[in-house]
mmCIF file with all atom_site columns, C-alpha atoms in Angstrom:
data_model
loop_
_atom_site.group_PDB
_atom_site.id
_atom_site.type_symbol
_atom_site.label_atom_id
_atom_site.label_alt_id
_atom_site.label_comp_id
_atom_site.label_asym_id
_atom_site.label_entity_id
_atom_site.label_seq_id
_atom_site.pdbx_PDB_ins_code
_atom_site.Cartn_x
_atom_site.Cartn_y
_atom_site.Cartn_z
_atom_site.occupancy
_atom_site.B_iso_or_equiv
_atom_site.pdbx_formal_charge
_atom_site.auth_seq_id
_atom_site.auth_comp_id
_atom_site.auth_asym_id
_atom_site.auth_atom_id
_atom_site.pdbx_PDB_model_num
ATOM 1   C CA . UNK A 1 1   ? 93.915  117.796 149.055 1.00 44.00 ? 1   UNK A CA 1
ATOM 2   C CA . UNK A 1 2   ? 95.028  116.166 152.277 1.00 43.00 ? 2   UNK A CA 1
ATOM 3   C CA . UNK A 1 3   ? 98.500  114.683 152.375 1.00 44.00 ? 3   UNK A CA 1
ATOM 4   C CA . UNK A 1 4   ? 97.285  111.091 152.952 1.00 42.00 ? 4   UNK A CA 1
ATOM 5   C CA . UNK A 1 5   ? 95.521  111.206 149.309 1.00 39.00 ? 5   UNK A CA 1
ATOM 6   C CA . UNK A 1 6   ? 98.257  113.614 147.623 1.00 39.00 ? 6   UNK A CA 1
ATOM 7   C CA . UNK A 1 7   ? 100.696 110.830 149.045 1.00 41.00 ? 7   UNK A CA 1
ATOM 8   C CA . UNK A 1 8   ? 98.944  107.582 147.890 1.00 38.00 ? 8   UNK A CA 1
ATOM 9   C CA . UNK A 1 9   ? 98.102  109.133 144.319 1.00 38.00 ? 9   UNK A CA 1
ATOM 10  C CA . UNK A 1 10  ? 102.045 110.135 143.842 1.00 37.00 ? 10  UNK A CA 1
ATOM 11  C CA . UNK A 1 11  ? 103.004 106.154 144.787 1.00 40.00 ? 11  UNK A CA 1
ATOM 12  C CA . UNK A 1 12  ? 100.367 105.129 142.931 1.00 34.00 ? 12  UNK A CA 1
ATOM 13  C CA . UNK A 1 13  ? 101.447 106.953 139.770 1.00 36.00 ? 13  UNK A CA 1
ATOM 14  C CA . UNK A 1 14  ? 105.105 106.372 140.445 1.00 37.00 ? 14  UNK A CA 1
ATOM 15  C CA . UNK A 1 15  ? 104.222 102.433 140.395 1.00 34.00 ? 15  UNK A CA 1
ATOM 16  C CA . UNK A 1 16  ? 102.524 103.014 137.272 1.00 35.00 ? 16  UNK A CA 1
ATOM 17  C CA . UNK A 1 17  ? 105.547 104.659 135.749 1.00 32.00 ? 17  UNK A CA 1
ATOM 18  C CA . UNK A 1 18  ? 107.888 102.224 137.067 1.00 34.00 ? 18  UNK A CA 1
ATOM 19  C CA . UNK A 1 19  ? 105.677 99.065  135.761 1.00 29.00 ? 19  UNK A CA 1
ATOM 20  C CA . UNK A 1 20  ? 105.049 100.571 132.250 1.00 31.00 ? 20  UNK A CA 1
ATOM 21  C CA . UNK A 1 21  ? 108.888 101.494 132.139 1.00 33.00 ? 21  UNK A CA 1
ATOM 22  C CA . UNK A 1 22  ? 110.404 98.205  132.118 1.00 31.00 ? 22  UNK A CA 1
ATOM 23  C CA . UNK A 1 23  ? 109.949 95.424  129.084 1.00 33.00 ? 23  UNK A CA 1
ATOM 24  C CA . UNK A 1 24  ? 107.676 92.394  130.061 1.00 33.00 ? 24  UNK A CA 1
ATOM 25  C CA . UNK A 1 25  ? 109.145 89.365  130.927 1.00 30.00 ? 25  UNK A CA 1
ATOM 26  C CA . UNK A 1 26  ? 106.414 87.311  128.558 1.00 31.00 ? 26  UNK A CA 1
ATOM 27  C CA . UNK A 1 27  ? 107.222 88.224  124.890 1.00 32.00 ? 27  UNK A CA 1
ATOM 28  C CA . UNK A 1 28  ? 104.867 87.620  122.621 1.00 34.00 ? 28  UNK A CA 1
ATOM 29  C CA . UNK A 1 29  ? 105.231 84.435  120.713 1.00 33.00 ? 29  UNK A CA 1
ATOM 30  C CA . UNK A 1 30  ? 106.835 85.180  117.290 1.00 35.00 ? 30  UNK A CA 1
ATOM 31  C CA . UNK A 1 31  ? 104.132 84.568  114.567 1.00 38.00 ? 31  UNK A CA 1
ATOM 32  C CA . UNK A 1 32  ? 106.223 81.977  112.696 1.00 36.00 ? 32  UNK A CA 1
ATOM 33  C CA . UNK A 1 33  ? 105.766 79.903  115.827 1.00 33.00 ? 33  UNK A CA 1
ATOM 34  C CA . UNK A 1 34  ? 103.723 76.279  115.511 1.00 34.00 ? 34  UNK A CA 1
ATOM 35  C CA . UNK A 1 35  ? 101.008 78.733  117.775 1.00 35.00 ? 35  UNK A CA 1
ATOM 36  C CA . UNK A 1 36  ? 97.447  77.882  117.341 1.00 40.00 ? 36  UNK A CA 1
ATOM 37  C CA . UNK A 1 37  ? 96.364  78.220  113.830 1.00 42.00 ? 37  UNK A CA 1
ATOM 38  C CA . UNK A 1 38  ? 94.663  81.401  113.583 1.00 50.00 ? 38  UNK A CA 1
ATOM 39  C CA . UNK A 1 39  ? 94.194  84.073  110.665 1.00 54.00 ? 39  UNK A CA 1
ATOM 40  C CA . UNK A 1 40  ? 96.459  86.688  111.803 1.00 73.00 ? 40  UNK A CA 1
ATOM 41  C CA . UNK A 1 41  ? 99.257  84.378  112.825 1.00 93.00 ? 41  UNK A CA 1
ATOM 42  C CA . UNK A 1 42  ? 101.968 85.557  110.161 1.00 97.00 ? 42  UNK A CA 1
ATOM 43  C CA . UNK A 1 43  ? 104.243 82.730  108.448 1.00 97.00 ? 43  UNK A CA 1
ATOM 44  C CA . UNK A 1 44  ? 107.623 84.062  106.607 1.00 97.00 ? 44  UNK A CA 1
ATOM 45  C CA . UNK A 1 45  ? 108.086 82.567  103.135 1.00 97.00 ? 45  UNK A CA 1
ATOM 46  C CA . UNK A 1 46  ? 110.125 79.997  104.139 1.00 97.00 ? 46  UNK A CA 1
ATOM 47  C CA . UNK A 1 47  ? 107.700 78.384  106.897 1.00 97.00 ? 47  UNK A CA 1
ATOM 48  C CA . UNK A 1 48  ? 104.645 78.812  104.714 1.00 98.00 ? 48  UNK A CA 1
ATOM 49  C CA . UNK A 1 49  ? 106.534 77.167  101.752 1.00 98.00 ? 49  UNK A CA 1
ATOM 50  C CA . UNK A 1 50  ? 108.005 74.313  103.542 1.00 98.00 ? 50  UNK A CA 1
ATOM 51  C CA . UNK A 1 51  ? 104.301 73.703  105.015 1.00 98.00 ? 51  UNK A CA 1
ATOM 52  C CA . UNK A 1 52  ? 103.111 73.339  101.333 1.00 98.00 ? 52  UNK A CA 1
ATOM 53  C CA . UNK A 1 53  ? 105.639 71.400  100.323 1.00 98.00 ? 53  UNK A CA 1
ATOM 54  C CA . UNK A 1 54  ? 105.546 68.794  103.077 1.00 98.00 ? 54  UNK A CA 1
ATOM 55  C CA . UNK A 1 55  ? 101.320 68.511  102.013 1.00 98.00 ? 55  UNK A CA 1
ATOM 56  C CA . UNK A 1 56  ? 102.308 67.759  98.394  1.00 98.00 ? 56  UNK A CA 1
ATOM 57  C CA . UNK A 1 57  ? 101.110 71.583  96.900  1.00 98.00 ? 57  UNK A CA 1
ATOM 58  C CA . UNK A 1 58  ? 103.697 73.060  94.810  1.00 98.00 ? 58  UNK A CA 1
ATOM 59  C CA . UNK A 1 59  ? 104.346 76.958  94.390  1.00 98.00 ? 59  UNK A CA 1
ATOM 60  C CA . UNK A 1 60  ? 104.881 78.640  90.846  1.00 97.00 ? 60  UNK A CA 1
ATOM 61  C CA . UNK A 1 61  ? 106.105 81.962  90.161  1.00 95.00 ? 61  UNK A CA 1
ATOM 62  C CA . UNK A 1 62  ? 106.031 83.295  86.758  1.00 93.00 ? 62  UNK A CA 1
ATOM 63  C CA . UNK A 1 63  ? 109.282 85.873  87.863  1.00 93.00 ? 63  UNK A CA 1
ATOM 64  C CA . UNK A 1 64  ? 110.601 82.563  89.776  1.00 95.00 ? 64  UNK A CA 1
ATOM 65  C CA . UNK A 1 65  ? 111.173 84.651  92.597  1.00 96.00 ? 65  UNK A CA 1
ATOM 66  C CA . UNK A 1 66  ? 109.554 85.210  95.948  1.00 95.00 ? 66  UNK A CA 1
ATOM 67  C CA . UNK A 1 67  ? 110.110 88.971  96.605  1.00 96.00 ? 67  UNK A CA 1
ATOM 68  C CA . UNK A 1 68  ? 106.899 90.219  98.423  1.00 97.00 ? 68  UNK A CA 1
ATOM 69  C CA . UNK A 1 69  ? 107.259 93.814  96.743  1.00 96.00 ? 69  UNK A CA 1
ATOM 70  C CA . UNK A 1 70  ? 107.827 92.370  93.521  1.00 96.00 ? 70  UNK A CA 1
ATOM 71  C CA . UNK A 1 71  ? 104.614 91.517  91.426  1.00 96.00 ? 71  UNK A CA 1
ATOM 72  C CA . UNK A 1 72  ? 105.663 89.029  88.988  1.00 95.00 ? 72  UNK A CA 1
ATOM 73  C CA . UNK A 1 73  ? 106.789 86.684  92.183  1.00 96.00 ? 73  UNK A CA 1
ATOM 74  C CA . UNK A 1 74  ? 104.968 84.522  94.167  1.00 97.00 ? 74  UNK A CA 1
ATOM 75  C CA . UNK A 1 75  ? 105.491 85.601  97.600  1.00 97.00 ? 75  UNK A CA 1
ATOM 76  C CA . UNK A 1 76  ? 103.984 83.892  101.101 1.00 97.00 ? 76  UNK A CA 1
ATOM 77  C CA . UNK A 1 77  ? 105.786 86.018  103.126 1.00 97.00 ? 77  UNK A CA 1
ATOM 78  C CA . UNK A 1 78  ? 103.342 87.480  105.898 1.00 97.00 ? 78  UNK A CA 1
ATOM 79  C CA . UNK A 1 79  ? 100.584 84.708  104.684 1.00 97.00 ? 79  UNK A CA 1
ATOM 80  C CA . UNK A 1 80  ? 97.965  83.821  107.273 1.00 97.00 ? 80  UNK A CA 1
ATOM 81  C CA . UNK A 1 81  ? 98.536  80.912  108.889 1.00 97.00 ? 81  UNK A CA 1
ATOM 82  C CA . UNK A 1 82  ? 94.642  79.817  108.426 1.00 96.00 ? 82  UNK A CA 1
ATOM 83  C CA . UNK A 1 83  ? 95.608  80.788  104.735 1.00 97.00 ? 83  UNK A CA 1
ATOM 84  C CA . UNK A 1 84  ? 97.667  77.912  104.522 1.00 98.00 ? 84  UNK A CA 1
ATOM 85  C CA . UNK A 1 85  ? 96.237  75.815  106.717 1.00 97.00 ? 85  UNK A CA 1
ATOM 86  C CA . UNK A 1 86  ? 92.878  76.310  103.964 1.00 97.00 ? 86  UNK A CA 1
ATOM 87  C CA . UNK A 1 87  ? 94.995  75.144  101.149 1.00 98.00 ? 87  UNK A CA 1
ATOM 88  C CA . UNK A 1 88  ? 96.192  72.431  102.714 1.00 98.00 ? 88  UNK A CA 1
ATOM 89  C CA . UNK A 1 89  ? 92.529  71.181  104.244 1.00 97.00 ? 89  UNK A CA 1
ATOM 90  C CA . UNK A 1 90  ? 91.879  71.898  100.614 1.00 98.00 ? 90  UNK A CA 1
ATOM 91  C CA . UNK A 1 91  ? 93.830  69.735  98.995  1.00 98.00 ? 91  UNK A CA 1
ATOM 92  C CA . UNK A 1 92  ? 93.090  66.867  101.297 1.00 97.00 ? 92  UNK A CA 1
ATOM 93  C CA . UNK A 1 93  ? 89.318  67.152  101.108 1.00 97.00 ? 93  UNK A CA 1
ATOM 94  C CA . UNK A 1 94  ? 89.121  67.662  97.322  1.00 98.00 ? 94  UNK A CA 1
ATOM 95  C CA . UNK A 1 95  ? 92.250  64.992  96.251  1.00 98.00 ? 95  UNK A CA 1
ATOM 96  C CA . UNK A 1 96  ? 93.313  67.703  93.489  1.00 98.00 ? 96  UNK A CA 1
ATOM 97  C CA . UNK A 1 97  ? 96.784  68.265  93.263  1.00 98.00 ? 97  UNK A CA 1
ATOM 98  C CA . UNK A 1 98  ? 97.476  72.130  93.812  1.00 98.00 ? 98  UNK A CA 1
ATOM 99  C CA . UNK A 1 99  ? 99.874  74.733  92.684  1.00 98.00 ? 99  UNK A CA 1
ATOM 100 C CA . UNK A 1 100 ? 99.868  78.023  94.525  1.00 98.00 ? 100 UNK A CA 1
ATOM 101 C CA . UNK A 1 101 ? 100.306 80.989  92.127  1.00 97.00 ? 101 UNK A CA 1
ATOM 102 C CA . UNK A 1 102 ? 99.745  83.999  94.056  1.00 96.00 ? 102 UNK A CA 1
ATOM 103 C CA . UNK A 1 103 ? 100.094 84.709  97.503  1.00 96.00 ? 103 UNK A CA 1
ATOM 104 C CA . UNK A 1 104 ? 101.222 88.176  99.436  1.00 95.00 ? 104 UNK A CA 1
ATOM 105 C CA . UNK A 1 105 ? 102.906 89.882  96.682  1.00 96.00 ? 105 UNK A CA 1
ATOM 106 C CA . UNK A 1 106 ? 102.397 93.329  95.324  1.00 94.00 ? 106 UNK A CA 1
ATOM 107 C CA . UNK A 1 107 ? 100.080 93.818  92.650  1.00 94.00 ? 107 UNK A CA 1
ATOM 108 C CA . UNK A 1 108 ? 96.776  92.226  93.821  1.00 94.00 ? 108 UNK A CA 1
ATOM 109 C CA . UNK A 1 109 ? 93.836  94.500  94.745  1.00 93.00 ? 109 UNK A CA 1
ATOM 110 C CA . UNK A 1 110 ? 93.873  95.859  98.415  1.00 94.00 ? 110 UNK A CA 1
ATOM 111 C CA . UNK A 1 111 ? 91.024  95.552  100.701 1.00 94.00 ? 111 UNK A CA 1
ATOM 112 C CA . UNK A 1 112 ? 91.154  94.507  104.506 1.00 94.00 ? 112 UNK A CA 1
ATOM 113 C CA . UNK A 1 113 ? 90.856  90.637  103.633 1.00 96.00 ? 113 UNK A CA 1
ATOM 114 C CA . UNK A 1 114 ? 93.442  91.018  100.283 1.00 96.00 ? 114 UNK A CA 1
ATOM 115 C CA . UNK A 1 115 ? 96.487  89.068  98.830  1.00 94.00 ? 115 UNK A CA 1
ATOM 116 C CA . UNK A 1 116 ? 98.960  91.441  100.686 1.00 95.00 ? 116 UNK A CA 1
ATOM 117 C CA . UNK A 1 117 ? 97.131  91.449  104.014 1.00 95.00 ? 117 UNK A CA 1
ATOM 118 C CA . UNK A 1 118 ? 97.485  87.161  104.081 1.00 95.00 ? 118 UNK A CA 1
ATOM 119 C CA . UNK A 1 119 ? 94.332  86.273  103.635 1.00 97.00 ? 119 UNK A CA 1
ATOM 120 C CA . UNK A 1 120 ? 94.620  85.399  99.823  1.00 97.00 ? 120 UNK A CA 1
ATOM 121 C CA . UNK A 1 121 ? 96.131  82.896  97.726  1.00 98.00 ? 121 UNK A CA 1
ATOM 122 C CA . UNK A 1 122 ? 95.656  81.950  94.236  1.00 97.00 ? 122 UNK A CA 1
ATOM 123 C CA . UNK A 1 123 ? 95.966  78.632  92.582  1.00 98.00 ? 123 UNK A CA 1
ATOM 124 C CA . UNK A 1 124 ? 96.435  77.387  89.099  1.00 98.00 ? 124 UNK A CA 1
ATOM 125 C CA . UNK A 1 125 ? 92.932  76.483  87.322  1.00 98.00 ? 125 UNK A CA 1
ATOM 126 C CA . UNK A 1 126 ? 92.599  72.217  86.743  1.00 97.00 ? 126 UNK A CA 1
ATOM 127 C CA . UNK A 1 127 ? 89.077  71.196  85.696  1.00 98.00 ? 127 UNK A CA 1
ATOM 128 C CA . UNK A 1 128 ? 90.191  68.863  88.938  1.00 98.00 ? 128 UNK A CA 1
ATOM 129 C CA . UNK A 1 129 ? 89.309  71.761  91.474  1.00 98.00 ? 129 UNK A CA 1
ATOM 130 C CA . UNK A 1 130 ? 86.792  73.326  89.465  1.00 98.00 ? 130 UNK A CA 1
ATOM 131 C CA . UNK A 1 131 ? 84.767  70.295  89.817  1.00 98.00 ? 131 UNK A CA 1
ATOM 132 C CA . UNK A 1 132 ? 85.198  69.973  93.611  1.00 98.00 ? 132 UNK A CA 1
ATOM 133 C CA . UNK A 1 133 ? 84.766  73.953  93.884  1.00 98.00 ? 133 UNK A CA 1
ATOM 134 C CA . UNK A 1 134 ? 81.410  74.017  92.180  1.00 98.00 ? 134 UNK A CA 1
ATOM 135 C CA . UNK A 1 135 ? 79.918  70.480  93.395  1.00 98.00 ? 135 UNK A CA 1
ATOM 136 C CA . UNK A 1 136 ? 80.794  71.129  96.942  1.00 98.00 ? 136 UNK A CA 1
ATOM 137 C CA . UNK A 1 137 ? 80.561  74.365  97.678  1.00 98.00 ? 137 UNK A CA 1
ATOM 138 C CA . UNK A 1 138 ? 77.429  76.946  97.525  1.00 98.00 ? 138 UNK A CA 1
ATOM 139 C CA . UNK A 1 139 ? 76.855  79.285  94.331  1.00 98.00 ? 139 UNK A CA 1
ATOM 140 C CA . UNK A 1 140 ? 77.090  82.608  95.208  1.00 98.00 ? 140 UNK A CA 1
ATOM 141 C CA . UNK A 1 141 ? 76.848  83.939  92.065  1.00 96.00 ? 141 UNK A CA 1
ATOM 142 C CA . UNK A 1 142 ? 79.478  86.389  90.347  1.00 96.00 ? 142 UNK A CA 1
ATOM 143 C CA . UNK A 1 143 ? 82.038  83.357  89.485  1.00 98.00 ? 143 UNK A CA 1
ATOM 144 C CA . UNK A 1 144 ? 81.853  82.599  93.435  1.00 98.00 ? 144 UNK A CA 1
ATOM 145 C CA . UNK A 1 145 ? 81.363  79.590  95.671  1.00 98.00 ? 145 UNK A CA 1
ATOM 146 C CA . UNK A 1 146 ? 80.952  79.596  99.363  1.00 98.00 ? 146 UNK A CA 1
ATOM 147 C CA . UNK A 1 147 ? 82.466  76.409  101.867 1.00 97.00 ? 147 UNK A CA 1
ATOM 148 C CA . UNK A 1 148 ? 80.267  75.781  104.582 1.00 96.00 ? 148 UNK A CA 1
ATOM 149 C CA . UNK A 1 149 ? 83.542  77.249  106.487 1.00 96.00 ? 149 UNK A CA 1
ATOM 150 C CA . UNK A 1 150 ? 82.685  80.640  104.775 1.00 96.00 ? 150 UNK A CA 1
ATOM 151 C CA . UNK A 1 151 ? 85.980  80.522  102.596 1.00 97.00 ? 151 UNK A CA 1
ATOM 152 C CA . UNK A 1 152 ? 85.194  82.115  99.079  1.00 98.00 ? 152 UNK A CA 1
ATOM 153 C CA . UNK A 1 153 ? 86.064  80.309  96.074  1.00 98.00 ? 153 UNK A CA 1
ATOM 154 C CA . UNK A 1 154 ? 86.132  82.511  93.208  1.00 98.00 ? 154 UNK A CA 1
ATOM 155 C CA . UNK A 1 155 ? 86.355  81.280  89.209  1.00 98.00 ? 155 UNK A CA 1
ATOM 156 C CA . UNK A 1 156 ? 88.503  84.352  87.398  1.00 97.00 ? 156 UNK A CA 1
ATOM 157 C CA . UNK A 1 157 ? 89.111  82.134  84.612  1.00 95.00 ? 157 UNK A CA 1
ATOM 158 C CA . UNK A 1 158 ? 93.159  81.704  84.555  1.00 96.00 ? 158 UNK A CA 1
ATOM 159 C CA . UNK A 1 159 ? 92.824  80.657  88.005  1.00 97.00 ? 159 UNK A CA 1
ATOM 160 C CA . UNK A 1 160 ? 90.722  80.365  91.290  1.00 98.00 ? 160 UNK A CA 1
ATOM 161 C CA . UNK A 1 161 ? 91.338  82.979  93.878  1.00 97.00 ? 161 UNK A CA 1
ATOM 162 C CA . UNK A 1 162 ? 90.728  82.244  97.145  1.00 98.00 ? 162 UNK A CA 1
ATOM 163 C CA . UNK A 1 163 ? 90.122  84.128  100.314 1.00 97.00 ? 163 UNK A CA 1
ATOM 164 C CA . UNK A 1 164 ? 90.621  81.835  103.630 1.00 97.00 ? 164 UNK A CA 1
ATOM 165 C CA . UNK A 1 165 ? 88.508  83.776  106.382 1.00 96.00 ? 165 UNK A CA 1
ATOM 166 C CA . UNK A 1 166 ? 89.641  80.225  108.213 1.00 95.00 ? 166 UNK A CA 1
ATOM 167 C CA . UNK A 1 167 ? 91.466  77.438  107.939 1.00 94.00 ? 167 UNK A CA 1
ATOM 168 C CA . UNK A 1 168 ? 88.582  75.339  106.604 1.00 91.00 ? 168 UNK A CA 1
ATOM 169 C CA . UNK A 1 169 ? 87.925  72.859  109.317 1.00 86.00 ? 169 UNK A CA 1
ATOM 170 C CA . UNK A 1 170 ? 91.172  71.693  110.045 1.00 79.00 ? 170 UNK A CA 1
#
């Protein structure tokens, strides 16, 4: 190898190191940020709770607790933002008052688009919602309705679990 090349691919390395060896000056955005709404933007408890509160949609834990690793408490902590974002566009286009029952707590079923993960909230059952729910949205059969957002709605008696893929057209 000629010294020209041997010498350029050295400083070219050693600016490599030095770049990839000191912390970026842009940090990402901390996901409890008012960032753009989308699924993977994370909300802590408190943020997600005080969204919910300020649309008029309570929050009801049968351990009244919020621990996320606890399963008889109804956690939001790590909730998608879309995932509240849906409940909210939720309440507002059906006119049903709304009580969240189940959010990011242990003791749902896992999956990639699960409870834990934030995609996943559960709200108490009112004939209210179940009427919107099944004259709104598409039959999918199984208990399940489809929004034209792709959001499934889905009937498991006690209560109607929800998975927000979106925010619902907010």
């Amino acid at each position: 190898m000629n010294k020209a090349i041997r010498s350029a691919a050295i400083g070219v390395s050693a600016l490599a190191l030095a770049f990839l060896s000191f912390p970026a000056t842009a940090q990402a955005a901390p996901a409890d940020t008012k960032a753009p709404a989308g699924a993977l933007a994370k909300l802590s408890h408190a943020t997600a709770a005080a969204q919910l509160s300020n649309a008029g949609i309570g929050i009801r834990s049968s351990g009244g607790c919020s621990d996320r690793n606890n399963p008889t408490c109804t956690s939001l902590d790590q909730v998608n933002s879309a995932s509240i974002q849906g409940a909210i566009t939720l309440k507002n286009a059906s006119g049903c008052a709304l009580t969240v029952t189940g959010g990011t707590e242990t003791g749902h079923a896992s999956g990639t688009y699960s409870h834990w993960n934030g995609y996943k909230l559960d709200f108490a059952m009112s004939s209210c919602i179940t009427n919107y729910v099944t004259r709104t949205f598409t039959s999918i059969g199984g208990s399940k309705w489809q929004s034209g957002a792709g959001n499934i709605y889905y009937n498991e008696v006690n209560h109607w679990d929800v998975t927000f893929y979106n925010c619902g057209g907010c």
